[in-house]
Amino acid sequence: MLNIKKALVPKAANQKHRDYIFQKKIYNFTIIFSQFFVLFALLVLWEWAARVGIINTFLTSQPTKVWNTILTLYENSTLFYHIRITILETGVSFILGTIIGTLIATILWWWKFLNKVMDPYLIILNSLPKVALGPLFIIIFGLGFKSIIAMALAISVISTTIIVLSGFTNVDNNYLKLVKTFGASKYTTFTKIILPASIPTIASALRVSLSLSWVGVVVGEFLTGRAGLGYLAIYGGQTYQMDLVITSVVLLAICSAISYQILVFAEKKIQKRYS
Amino acid sequence: MLNIKKALVPKAANQKHRDYIFQKKIYNFTIIFSQFFVLFALLVLWEWAARVGIINTFLTSQPTKVWNTILTLYENSTLFYHIRITILETGVSFILGTIIGTLIATILWWWKFLNKVMDPYLIILNSLPKVALGPLFIIIFGLGFKSIIAMALAISVISTTIIVLSGFTNVDNNYLKLVKTFGASKYTTFTKIILPASIPTIASALRVSLSLSWVGVVVGEFLTGRAGLGYLAIYGGQTYQMDLVITSVVLLAICSAISYQILVFAEKKIQKRYS
Amino acid sequence: GCKENDVESMPKVRVSEVIHSVFYAPQYVALHKGYFEDEGLDVELAIAWGADRGAAALLSNSADIALFGPEAAVYIAREQTDTKLVGFAQLTQKDGSFFLAREPMPEFEWTDVKGKTIIGGRPGGVPQMVQEYVLYHNDVVPHHDVEIIQNIDLGATAQAFENDVGDFVQLFEPGASIVENTGSGHVVASFGEAGGDIPYTVYHATDSYIEENPDIIQKFTNAIYRAQIWVDNHSAEEIAEVIQPSFAETDYDILVSSVERYKKQDTWSKDPILRKESLDKLQEICIFSEELDKKVPYEEIVKTKFAEEAVKSINID
Amino acid sequence: MAKVKIKNASVNYMGIKGITEAVKNINLNVNKGEFISIVGPSGCGKSTLLSLIAGLVKHTDGVVENTFLRSGYMFQQDLLLPWRTVFDNTILGLEVSKKSTEENKRYAEQLLMSMGLEDFINFYPSELSGGMRQRVALARTLVLKPDLLLLDEPFSALDYQTRLNMQQEVSLKLRTEGKTVILVTHDISEAIAMTDKVVILTKRPGQIIKTINIELKCQLEEPRSRRRASNFGKYFNEIWEVLDNA
Amino acid sequence: MAKVKIKNASVNYMGIKGITEAVKNINLNVNKGEFISIVGPSGCGKSTLLSLIAGLVKHTDGVVENTFLRSGYMFQQDLLLPWRTVFDNTILGLEVSKKSTEENKRYAEQLLMSMGLEDFINFYPSELSGGMRQRVALARTLVLKPDLLLLDEPFSALDYQTRLNMQQEVSLKLRTEGKTVILVTHDISEAIAMTDKVVILTKRPGQIIKTINIELKCQLEEPRSRRRASNFGKYFNEIWEVLDNA
Ligand SMILES: Nc1ncnc2c1ncn2[C@@H]1O[C@H](COP(=O)(O)OP(=O)(O)OP(=O)(O)O)[C@@H](O)[C@H]1O
Ligand SMILES: Nc1ncnc2c1ncn2[C@@H]1O[C@H](COP(=O)(O)OP(=O)(O)OP(=O)(O)O)[C@@H](O)[C@H]1O
Ligand SMILES: [Mg+2]
Ligand SMILES: [Mg+2]
């Protein structure tokens, strides 16, 4: 027992500390184990229920079928094609959404009067269910890529603007007083203080913007996609291939979770530097 | 001039103060005026462009047509019927969503191990574009009310949980230390400190929950509504009646903006008491 | 004659329709003229917004009876065998969509579309398959002689056409009437006429439900048959008047013109019997579009017993 | 007889990356009625030492005995719950430890009155000044009738004037009630003005470097007159030098 | 010759609900090289008075003249920008006022070195202790070569020991450079230890109630030895009493 501990915890200040670290490690291991166990149990339960016939696989598919669908897509070499399309669309709308949102926020910060005038409209636009506007986008932006991006932007830009603007206005007033004693212009104040001081807020706006971009792209592909995971889902539904629907949902979940994690990681680095 | 000022600003400490208040009032009036003006100008422009034929009213409708549609709906006595249905659904999912979210957050706060195990799943669920799950809800909850509520909950519960849980865990540790010196149990700590101290966070979670409930109900009605503003929008879309689509979008925007304002008002009251 | 109805315990029947459309006029007639009530049924209508979801509603037992095209039952019979969806009463016997061009073309020939662009429906959907079938049998090879846009949501095809996308568009009512009203499109052909008789929309239930509730199915079929008779014997205006409550949001004139158009081309079945020839034709169309490899036996997905019984017991007055 | 006896006690905090030695080799006795203060650089383990005496943390080595019946804590922040009135805040400890009897509630009222808060009983904390809030915090502590009071920089969040006044008030109150007090502070003059014995800790790991008994030449045992004592400055410099070289 | 001359000056803040009289009837002259402190209850308008002198707020009545070339401000918080290094923080004022010449940058480096920060020039503020951060804030102010320094409770956010050390350092630095200083503080002993004249304000609206010239019996003009002066306690009590009755 002692040797196992020593092997697992080579570095420790003393025996008590080793016990402590050992317990921590066991605890962490139990957590990770449980996480995998939950996943595994769900999959097994699903598969079992499907095989025994408790659930109708035509409706809910089953893990092995989903896996086979993924393999088939891979062999068709369409798997990464669809994933790439959706990621590309999401990436473009995410970046555009963040830039546009920050720009609008900048304008509203600069021109307070406009800010006040636009205030109720921002609230209305924010609470407007943008999904209902789908057909309008097709009219304005035509079919395909542009409409999808427009849908995603419609969904993400206002939220981004509101968060970034609140970041701008919440910058500690004392910083503004400080640069005022140096005789700073509005432009200098913005570039030297407001913008860098808001980077943590902008970083957290990114999270919202990212998840809304995913939603927007999926809705956009429902509307007028020719490829991508959202298209796969709606095509699967149209042709009664629930396997395909579930597969694309699973793939979407994986992609968006990964992108989210990357963002959180980047955000932590930024937060560390900027606050 | 002086008399006008006196009439408009009856109470002021002295002449300078009166000038100051007068200017403030003028400024505020200008803002409100501009807000109405923007609205009015947009409507006039829209109507004009439609009449002159710059835009195709089949695609974009026009203000007078929207107004007529509202009147027609009112005369059919279906206007308030649809509004009522949507508000009812939103209300139910908002209340349920908040309760369920808070309950889950409570469980996760209480049982830290579960919290850690569920952590990655919460992230995945949160970043999953729930719109894609629509067909699954129909299978599980059937057509109509239950599926709509399920859709709205799917969209709002995880966010609510995450915000409320972060509220719970961000309660000032010193409060916990304080009740620990009184020998408080976990239950007492939760009811006397954690829960009331998180009320401001919960209140701000409500805002997110509300706007997600609106989105969820609209998406749900798209999916399987028989009535309600979301139904009107999709029905209008399927039957190429853009007037109806725009009308329902406008009504939705108004309803959700009003509900949002009510919430913000209530929130301010709460914030005042609890922080 | 009608059976006695028991007002105390009217069985509740959850019926789901694919979309909410004038295309299903007899159903609304049955509803508003009280035929379901007469039969002693408490019908609750829900909208599935898609045939796939209508089928899913049956399979997941969230609807008792669902109205959709039998192709869904065919696909499901192909995919799995434990639960079968069985069609027992046919509502429409023709495709309900129309073909619109930008200019009036009184001398329209299908070959006129060669080299042009058509806004179609989603791949795998029946309207799209019928379109391809009709084109092919009129010497136009789909996707080869003509470009077909398929990635537009059903709710946005008319708008896209209005917005100068494509040369032709396939539209259902009231879309066709509305687009004609704006003057930017003109109906040049009807897929109902061109495609011939196919079982376009049919009431389905699971085989187990039919087995357990033959009474309900019979009563339901009776009500539908009575409505079909009524519709056949009345003018478009009269029909529009009756179904208006279900289409409160639609302009009355548009409603009349839509009904008129459907009526003129015999869209609605005269009786609820789903005949073998027409199902075969539908399956051929599916096979043609490569969505199906071989036909599913007629008996497996159709039961005409109730429809025949209805036709026998109800006299045309 | 010493009621708190600490012998060679150390406290280590465990962490994955290593052990933090917070305090080390502490030897300290506290008798009934004593007023002791602990000063030392920030992060040297002063709060840890208080927690050790209160039994909130466990010692890693040595012996710790505390035979006081009940100890009451007072923190730097007042930690009043903003959603409770002054009175409800005062009886929080009673509620939590299930002692909110009528009698105890009356005692809470008396305490508040004795601190000049009778008009504010139904006010909310946000309606009070900093000094009043800290007084409510003291009442909340005293209502549980502790015989040992552990004060962890109780006045450092107050502004200067209020701080001086609160030192005066609290000191008088606790001395008349015959409590035993251990006060942690950064403020050397506060330590001298309020307590009779100053324990000076080194940087972390905190060890007792020197204990100074304060014997001021003043008429009254209250901070205000103690500050006027002619040997106040001498003690100040003595402690300052020890701290500066610690 | 007085370089700052304030005669019967008042400052009112306008609000929709009413006027806030911040300071009223202020008469104050400041000569070159003087070290003056302003004490008063919180919210009495001390910061307003500093802003008035710096020209950041306008007086409602009276006359305000300031013939110093340039005044430098130092605040309670250090207000270092967390995303800039120590050096970049120091030259913030230079950058903003478009004076970041090579020469001035060298001067910034020299200043940092003279404050013992040479090893931390490329560190980020989060890597520094509170005292070091406040030193950087001082360097940032001094690099613009102000002849008048306005210090608004510059040390009150620091812990006690650091505060005493900073008083010492800053006082020495500013006296050797021959600056003029106006220090706002709550801390009476800080005022006595650092400045030669203490101006006491009443509650809001702040009016000057008394001005006390400090003449300490000590060898060196530095806070540490000033604190040891035998008449330190006398001044403390005098100011305390004025404040307490204000
Ligand atoms: N729960 C804990 N876990 C790990 N380390 C801790 C914990 N509490 C305190 N420490 C560390 O122990 C040391 C002593 O902390 P303590 O709070 O007792 O110091 P202190 O003298 O009260 O400090 P301050 O003057 O800032 O109040 C510090 O370095 C601190 O970081
Ligand atoms: N910009 C402003 N607008 C309106 N009122 C203000 C403004 N700035 C300060 N005040 C008010 O003027 C009074 C004096 O403020 P000031 O900040 O000068 O006081 P102070 O003595 O520095 O306070 P403290 O001790 O808290 O630093 C306060 O009552 C404050 O609320
Ligand atoms: Mg401490
Ligand atoms: Mg101030």
Coordinates of C-alpha atoms and ligand atoms in Angstrom, one line a residue, chain E residues 46-47 152-153 184, ligand 4:
Chain E
K46 CA -12.0 67.0 0.4
S47 CA -11.7 65.4 -3.0
D152 CA -6.0 62.1 -2.4
E153 CA -5.7 59.6 0.5
V184 CA -6.0 64.7 1.7
Ligands
MG4 MG -12.6 61.7 -1.4

